[in-house]
PDB file of C-alpha atoms and ligand atoms in Angstrom:
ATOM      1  CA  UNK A   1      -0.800  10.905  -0.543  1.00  0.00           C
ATOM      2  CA  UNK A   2       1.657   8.842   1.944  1.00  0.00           C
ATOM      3  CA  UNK A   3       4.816   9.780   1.499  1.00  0.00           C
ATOM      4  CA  UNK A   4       7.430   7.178   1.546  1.00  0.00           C
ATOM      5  CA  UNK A   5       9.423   6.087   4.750  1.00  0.00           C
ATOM      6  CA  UNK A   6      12.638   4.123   4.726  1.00  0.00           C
ATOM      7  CA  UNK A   7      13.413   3.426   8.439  1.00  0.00           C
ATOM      8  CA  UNK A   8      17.030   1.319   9.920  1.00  0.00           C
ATOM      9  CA  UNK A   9      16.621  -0.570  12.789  1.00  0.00           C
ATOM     10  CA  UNK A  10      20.184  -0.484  13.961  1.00  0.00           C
ATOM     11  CA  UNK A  11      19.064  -2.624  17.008  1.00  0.00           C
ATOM     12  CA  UNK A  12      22.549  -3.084  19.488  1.00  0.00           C
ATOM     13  CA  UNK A  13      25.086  -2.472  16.421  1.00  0.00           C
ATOM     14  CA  UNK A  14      27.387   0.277  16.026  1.00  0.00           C
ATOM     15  CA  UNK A  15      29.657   1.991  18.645  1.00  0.00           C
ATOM     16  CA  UNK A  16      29.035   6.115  18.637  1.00  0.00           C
ATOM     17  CA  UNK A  17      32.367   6.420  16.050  1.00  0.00           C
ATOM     18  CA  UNK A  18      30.291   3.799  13.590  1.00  0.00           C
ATOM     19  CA  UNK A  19      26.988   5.821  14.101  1.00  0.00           C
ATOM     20  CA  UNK A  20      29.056   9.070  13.200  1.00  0.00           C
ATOM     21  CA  UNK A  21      30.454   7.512  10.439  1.00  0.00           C
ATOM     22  CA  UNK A  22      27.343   6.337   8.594  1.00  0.00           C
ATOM     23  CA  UNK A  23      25.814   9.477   9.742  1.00  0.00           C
ATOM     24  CA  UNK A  24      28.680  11.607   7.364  1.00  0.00           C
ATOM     25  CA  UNK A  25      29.188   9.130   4.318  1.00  0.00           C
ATOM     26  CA  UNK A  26      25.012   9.263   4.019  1.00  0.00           C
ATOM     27  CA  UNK A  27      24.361  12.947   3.927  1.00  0.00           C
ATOM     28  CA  UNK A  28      23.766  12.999   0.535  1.00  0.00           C
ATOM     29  CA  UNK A  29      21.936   9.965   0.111  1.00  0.00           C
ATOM     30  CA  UNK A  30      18.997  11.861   2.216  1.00  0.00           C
ATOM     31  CA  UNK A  31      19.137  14.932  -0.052  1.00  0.00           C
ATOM     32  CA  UNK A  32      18.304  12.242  -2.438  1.00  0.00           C
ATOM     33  CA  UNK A  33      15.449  10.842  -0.775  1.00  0.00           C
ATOM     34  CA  UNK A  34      14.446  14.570  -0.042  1.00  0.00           C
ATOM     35  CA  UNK A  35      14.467  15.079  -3.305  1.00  0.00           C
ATOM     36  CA  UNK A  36      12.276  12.703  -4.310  1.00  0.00           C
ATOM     37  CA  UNK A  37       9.908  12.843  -1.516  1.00  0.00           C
ATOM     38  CA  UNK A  38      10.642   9.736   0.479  1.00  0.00           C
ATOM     39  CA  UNK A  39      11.532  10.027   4.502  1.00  0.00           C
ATOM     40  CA  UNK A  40      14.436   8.037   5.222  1.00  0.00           C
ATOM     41  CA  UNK A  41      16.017   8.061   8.894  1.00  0.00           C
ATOM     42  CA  UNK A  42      18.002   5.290  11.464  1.00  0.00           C
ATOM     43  CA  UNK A  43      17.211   4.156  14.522  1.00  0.00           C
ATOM     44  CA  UNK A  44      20.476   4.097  16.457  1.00  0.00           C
ATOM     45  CA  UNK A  45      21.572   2.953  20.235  1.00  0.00           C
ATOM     46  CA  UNK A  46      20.963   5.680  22.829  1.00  0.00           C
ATOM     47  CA  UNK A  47      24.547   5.836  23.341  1.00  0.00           C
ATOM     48  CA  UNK A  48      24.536   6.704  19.261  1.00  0.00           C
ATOM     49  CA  UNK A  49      21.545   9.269  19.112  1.00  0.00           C
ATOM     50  CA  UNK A  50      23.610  12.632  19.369  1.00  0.00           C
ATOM     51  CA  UNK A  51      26.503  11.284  16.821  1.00  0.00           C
ATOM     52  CA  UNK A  52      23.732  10.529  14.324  1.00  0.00           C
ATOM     53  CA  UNK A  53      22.031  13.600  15.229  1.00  0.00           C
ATOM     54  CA  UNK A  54      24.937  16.188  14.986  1.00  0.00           C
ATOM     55  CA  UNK A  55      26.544  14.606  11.930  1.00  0.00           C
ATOM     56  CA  UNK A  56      23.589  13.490   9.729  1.00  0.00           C
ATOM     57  CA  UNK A  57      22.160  15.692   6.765  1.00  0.00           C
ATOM     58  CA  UNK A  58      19.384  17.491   9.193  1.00  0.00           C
ATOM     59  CA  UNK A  59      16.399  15.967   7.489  1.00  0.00           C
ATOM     60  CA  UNK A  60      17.755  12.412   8.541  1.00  0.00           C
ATOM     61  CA  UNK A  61      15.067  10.992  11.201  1.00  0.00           C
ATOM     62  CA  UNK A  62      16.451   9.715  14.132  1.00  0.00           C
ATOM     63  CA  UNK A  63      14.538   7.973  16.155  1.00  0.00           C
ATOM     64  CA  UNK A  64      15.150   5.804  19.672  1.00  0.00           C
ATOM     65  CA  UNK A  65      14.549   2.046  20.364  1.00  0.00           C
ATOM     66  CA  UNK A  66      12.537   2.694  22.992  1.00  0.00           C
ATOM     67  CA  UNK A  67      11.655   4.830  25.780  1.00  0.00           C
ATOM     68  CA  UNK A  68      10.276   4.689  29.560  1.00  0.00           C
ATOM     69  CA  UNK A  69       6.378   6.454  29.841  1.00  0.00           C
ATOM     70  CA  UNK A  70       7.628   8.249  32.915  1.00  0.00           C
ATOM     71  CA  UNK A  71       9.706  11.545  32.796  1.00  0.00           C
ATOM     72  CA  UNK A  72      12.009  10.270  35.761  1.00  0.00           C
ATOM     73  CA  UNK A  73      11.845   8.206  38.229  1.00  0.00           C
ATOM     74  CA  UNK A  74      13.544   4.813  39.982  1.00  0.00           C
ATOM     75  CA  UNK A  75      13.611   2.912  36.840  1.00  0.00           C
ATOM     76  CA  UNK A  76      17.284   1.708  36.697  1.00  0.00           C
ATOM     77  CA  UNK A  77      18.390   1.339  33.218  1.00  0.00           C
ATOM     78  CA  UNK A  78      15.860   3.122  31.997  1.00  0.00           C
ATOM     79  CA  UNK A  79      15.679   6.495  29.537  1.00  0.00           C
ATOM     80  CA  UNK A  80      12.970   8.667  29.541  1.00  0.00           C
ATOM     81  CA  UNK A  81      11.152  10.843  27.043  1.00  0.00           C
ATOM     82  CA  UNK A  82      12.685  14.668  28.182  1.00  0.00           C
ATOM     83  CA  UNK A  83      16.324  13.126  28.153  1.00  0.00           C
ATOM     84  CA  UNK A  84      15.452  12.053  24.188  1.00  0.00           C
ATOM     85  CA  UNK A  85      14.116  15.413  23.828  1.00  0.00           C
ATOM     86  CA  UNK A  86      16.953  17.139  24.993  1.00  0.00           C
ATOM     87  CA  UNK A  87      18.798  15.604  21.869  1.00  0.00           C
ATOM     88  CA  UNK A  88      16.170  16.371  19.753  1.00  0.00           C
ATOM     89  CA  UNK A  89      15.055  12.986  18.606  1.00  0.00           C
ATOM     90  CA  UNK A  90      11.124  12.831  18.268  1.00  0.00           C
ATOM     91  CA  UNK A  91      10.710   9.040  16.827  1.00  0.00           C
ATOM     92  CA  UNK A  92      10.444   6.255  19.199  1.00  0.00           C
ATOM     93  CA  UNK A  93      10.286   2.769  17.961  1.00  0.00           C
ATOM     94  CA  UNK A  94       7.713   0.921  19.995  1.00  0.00           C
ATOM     95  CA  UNK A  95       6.932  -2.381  20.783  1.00  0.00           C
ATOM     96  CA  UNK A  96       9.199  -4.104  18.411  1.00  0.00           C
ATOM     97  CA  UNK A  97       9.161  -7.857  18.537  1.00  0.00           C
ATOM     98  CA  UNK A  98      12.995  -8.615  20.441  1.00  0.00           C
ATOM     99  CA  UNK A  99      11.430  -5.893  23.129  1.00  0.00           C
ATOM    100  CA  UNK A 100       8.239  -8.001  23.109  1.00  0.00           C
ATOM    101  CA  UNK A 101       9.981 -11.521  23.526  1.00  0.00           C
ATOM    102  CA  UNK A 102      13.068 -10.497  25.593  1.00  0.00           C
ATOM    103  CA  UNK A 103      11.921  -7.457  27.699  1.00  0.00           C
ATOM    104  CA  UNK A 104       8.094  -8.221  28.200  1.00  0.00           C
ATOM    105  CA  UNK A 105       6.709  -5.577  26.495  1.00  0.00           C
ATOM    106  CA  UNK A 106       3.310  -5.364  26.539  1.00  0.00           C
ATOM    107  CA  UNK A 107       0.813  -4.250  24.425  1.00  0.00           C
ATOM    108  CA  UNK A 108      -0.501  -2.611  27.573  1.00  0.00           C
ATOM    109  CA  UNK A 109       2.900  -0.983  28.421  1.00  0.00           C
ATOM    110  CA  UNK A 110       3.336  -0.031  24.547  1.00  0.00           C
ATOM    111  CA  UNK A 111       0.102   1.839  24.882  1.00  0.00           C
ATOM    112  CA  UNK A 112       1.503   3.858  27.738  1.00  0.00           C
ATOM    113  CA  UNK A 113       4.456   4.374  26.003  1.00  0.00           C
ATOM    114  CA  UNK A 114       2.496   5.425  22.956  1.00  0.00           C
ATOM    115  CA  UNK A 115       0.038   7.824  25.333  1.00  0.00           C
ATOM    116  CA  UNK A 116       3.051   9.620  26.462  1.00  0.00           C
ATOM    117  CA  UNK A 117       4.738  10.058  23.145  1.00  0.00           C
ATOM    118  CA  UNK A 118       1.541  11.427  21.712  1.00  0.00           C
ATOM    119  CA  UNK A 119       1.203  14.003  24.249  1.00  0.00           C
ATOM    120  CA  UNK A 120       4.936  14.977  23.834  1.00  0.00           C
ATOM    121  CA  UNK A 121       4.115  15.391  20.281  1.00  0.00           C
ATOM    122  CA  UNK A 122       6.862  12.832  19.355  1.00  0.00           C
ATOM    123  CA  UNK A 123       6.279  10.151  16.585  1.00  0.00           C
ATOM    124  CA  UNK A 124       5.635   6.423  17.849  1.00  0.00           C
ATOM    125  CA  UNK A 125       6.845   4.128  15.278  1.00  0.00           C
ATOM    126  CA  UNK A 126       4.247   1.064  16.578  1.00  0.00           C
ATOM    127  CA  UNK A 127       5.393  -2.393  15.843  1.00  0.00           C
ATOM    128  CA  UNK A 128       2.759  -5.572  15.451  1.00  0.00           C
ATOM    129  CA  UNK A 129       3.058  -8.778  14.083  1.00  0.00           C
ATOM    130  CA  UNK A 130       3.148 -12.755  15.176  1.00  0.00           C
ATOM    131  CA  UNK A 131       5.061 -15.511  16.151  1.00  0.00           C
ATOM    132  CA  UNK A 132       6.063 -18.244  14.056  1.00  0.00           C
ATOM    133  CA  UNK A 133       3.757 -20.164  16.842  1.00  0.00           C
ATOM    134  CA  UNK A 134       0.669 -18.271  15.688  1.00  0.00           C
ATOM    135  CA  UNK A 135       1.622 -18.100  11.821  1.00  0.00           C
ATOM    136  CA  UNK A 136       1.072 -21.518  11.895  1.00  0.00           C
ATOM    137  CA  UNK A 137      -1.911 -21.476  14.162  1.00  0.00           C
ATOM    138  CA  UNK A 138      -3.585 -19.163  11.620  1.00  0.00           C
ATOM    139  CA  UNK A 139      -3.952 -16.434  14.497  1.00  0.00           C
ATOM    140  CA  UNK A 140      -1.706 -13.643  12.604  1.00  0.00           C
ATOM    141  CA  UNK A 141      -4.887 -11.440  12.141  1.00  0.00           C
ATOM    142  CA  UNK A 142      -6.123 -12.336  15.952  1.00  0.00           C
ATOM    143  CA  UNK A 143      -2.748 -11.187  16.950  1.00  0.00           C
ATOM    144  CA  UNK A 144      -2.111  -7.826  15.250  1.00  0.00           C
ATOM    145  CA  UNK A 145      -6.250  -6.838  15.698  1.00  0.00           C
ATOM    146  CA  UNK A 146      -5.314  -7.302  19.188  1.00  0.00           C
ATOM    147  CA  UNK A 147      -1.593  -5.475  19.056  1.00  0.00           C
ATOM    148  CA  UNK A 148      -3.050  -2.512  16.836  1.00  0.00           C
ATOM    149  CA  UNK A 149      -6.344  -2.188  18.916  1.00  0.00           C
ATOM    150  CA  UNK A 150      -4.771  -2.683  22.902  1.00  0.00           C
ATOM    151  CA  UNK A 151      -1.692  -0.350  21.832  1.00  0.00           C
ATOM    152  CA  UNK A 152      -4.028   2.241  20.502  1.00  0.00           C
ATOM    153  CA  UNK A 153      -6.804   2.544  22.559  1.00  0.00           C
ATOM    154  CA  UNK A 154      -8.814   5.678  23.632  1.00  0.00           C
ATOM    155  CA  UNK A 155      -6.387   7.710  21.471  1.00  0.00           C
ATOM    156  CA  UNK A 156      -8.471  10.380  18.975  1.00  0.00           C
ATOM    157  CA  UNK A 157      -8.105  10.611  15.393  1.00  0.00           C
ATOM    158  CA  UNK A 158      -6.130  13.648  15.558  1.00  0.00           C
ATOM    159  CA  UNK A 159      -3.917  12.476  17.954  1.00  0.00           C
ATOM    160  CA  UNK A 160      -2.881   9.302  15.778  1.00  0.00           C
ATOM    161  CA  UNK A 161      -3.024  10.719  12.370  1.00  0.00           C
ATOM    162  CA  UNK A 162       0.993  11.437  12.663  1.00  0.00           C
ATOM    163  CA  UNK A 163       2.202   7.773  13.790  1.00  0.00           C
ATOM    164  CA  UNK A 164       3.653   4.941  12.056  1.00  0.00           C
ATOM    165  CA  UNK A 165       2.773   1.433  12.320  1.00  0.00           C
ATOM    166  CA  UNK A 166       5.510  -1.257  11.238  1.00  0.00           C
ATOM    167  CA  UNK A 167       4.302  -4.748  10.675  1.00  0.00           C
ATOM    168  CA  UNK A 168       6.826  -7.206  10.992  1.00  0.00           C
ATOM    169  CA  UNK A 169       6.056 -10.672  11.459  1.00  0.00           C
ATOM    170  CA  UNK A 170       8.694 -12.402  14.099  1.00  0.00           C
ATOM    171  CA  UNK A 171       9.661 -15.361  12.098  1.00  0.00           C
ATOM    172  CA  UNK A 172      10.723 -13.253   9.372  1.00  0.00           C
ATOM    173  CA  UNK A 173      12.838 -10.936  11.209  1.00  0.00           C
ATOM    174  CA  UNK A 174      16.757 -11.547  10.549  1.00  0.00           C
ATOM    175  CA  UNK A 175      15.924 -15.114   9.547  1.00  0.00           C
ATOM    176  CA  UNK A 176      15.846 -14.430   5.352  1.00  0.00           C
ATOM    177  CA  UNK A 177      12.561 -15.726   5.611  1.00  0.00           C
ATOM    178  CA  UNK A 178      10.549 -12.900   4.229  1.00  0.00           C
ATOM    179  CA  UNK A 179       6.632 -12.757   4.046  1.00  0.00           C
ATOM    180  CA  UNK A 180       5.519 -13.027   0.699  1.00  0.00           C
ATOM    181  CA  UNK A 181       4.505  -9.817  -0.944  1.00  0.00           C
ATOM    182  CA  UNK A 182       0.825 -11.444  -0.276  1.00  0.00           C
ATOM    183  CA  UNK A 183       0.825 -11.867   2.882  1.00  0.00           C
ATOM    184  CA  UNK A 184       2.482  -8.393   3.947  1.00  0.00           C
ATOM    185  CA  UNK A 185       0.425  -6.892   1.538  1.00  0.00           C
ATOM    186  CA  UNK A 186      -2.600  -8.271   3.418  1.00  0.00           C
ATOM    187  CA  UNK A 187      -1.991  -7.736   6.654  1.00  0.00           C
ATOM    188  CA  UNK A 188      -1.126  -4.706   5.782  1.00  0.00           C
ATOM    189  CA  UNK A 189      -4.501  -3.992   4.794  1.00  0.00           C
ATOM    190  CA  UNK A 190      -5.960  -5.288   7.358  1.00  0.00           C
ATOM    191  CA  UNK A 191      -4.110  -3.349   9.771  1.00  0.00           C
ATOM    192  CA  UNK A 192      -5.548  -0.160   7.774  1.00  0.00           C
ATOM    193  CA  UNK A 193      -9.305  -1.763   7.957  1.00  0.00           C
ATOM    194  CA  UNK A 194      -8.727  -1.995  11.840  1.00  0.00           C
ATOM    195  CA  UNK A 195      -7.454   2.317  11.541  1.00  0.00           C
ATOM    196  CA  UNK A 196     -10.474   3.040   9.655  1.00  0.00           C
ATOM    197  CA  UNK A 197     -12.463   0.988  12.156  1.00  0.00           C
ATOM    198  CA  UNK A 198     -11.103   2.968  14.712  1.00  0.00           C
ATOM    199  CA  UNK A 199     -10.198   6.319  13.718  1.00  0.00           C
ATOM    200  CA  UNK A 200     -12.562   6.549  10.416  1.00  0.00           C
ATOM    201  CA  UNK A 201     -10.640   8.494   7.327  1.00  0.00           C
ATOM    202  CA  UNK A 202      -7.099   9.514   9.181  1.00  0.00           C
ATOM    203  CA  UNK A 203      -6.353   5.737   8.958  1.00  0.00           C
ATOM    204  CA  UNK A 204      -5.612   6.729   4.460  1.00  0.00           C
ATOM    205  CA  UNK A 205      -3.035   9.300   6.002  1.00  0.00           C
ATOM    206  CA  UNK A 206      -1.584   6.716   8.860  1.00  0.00           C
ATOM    207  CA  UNK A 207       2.134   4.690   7.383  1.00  0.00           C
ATOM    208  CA  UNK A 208       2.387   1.249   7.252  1.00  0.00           C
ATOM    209  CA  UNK A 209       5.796   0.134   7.204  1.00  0.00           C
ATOM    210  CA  UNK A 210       6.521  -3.705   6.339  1.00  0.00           C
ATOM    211  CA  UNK A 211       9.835  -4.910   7.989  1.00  0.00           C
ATOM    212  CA  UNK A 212      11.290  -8.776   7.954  1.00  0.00           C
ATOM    213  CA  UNK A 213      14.185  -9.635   5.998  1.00  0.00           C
ATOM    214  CA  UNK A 214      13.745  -6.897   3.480  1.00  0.00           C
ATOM    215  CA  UNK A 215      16.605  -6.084   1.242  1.00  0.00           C
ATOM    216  CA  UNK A 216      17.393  -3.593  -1.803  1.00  0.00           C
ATOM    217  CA  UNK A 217      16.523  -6.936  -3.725  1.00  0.00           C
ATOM    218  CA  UNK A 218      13.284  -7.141  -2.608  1.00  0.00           C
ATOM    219  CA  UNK A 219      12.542  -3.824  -1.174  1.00  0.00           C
ATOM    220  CA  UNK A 220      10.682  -2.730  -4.223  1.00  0.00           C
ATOM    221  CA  UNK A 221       7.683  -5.520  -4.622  1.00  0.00           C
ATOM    222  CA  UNK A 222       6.817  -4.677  -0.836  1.00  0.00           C
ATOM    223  CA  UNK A 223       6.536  -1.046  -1.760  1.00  0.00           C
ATOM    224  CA  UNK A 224       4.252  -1.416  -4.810  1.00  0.00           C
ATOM    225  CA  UNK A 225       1.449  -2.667  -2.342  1.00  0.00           C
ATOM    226  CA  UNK A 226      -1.470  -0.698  -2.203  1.00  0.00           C
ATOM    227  CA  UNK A 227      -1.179  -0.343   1.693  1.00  0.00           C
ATOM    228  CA  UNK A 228       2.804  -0.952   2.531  1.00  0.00           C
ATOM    229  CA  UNK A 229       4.324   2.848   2.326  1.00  0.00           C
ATOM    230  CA  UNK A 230       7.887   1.768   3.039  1.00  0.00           C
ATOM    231  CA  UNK A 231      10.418  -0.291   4.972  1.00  0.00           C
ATOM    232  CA  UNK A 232      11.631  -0.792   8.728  1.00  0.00           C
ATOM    233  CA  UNK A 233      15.253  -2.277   7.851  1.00  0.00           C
ATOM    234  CA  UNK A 234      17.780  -4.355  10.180  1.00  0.00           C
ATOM    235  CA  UNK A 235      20.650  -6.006   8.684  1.00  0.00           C
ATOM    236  CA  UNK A 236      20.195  -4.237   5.545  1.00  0.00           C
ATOM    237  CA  UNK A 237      20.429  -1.279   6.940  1.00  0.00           C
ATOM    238  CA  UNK A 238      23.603  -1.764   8.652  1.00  0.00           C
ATOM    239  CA  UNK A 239      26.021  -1.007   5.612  1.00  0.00           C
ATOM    240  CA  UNK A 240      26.114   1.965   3.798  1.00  0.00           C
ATOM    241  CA  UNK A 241      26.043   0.393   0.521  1.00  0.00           C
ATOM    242  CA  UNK A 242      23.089  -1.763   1.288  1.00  0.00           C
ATOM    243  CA  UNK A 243      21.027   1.558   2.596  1.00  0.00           C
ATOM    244  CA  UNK A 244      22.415   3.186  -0.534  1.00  0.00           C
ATOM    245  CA  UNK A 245      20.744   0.072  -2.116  1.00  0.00           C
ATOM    246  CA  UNK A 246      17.177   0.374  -0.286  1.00  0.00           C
ATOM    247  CA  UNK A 247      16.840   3.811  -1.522  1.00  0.00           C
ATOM    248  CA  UNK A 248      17.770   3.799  -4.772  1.00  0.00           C
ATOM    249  CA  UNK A 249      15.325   0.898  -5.754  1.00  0.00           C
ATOM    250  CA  UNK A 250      12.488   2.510  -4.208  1.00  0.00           C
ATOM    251  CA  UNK A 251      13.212   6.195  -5.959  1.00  0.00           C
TER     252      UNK A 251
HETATM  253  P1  PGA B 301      15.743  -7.504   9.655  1.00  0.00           P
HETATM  254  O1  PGA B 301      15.124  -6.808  10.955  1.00  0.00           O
HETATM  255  O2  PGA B 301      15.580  -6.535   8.507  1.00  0.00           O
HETATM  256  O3  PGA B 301      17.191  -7.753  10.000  1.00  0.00           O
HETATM  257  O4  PGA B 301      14.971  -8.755   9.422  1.00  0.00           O
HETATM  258  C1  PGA B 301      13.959  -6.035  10.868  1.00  0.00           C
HETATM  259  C2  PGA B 301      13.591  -5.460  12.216  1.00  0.00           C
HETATM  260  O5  PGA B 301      13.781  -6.133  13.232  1.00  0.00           O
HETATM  261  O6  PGA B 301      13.103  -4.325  12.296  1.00  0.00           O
END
């Protein structure tokens, strides 16, 4: 059984005082989730990570927007996977779509970063999904098949079996243009087929998260999908209300 997973994607929002904030006025909305078995957990700025992590209720996840797959190095700009460690954050978002389109991420360079998360024994938190360009060119499947199978490549069963895949088509993301509960749903699946394909029965233990647009409104529908096992959140997730609002419709 997959338990549920309600991630925020706080993207380059928040100052460290915010973070902290948020971080004390939700402790016991992730008793709740605890409670009822769901993961819930933020994905602040670097500059926020150790405000999140010292303030939130412990079993809040806090995970990075990215990370370099060296351990140091001339990479200006650049954080690596010990200097997360050292704060004890263990989620990495990877590959997410504005790191794709403005920072020419790979799915080669997501697979490094994957390879070195994985042998940290840190959770990648793997993001697919297409263009409006290839929506509309019927090439969403081509896309993630190639995404899901590039990014993961070479990797064992029991290496993967921990991470999380988030599925987000691009032309949904902050545009209120959410994928229909059909369409997430399967893509969804498919992404699971391409798991099995790969990594035989560990893909039924692997999370799909959808993420585009979603809301406490419509948060619900995506999560009674056979193969969507919970949420990667932007805007929504911003406001403490609105989180408040994700979780409780989802309980
Ligand atoms: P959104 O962003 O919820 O604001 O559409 C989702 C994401 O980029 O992860």
């Amino acid at each position: 059984m997959r338990r549920k997973l309600l991630l925020g994607n706080w993207k380059m929002n928040k100052t460290s005082a915010e973070a902290k904030e948020f971080a004390l006025e939700t402790k016991e909305l992730v008793e709740l989730a605890s409670k009822n078995n769901i993961d819930i957990g933020v994905a602040p700025t670097y500059l926020s990570l150790a405000a999140v992590k010292e303030n939130a209720d412990k079993r809040m996840i806090v995970a990075a927007q990215n990370c370099h797959f060296n351990d140091h190095g001339a990479f200006t700009g650049e954080i690596s996977i010990p200097m997360l460690q050292e704060f004890g954050i263990d989620w990495v978002l990877i590959g997410h779509s504005e790191r794709r389109a403005y920072d020419n991420e790979t799915n080669f360079k997501c697979h490094e970063k994957i390879k070195a998360l994985l042998a940290n024994k840190m959770v990648p938190v793997y993001c697919v999904g297409e263009t409006l360009g290839e929506f509309e060119a019927g090439e969403t499947k081509d896309v993630v098949s190639a995404q899901v199978k590039q990014g993961l490549e070479g990797f064992s069963a029991e290496e993967v079996k921990d991470i999380v895949i988030a599925y987000e088509p691009v032309w949904s993301i902050g545009t209120g243009k959410n994928a229909s509960t059909e369409i997430a749903q399967d893509v969804c699946g498919f992404i699971r087929n391409i798991l099995r394909e790969l990594f035989g029965k560990v893909a039924d233990e692997i999370r799909i998260l959808y993420g585009g647009s979603v809301k406490p409104e419509n948060i619900k529908a995506y999560l009674s999908c056979p193969d969507i096992d919970g949420g990667l959140v932007g805007g929504a997730s911003l406001k403490k209300e609105s989180y408040e609002g994700l979780l409780t419709n989802i309980l």
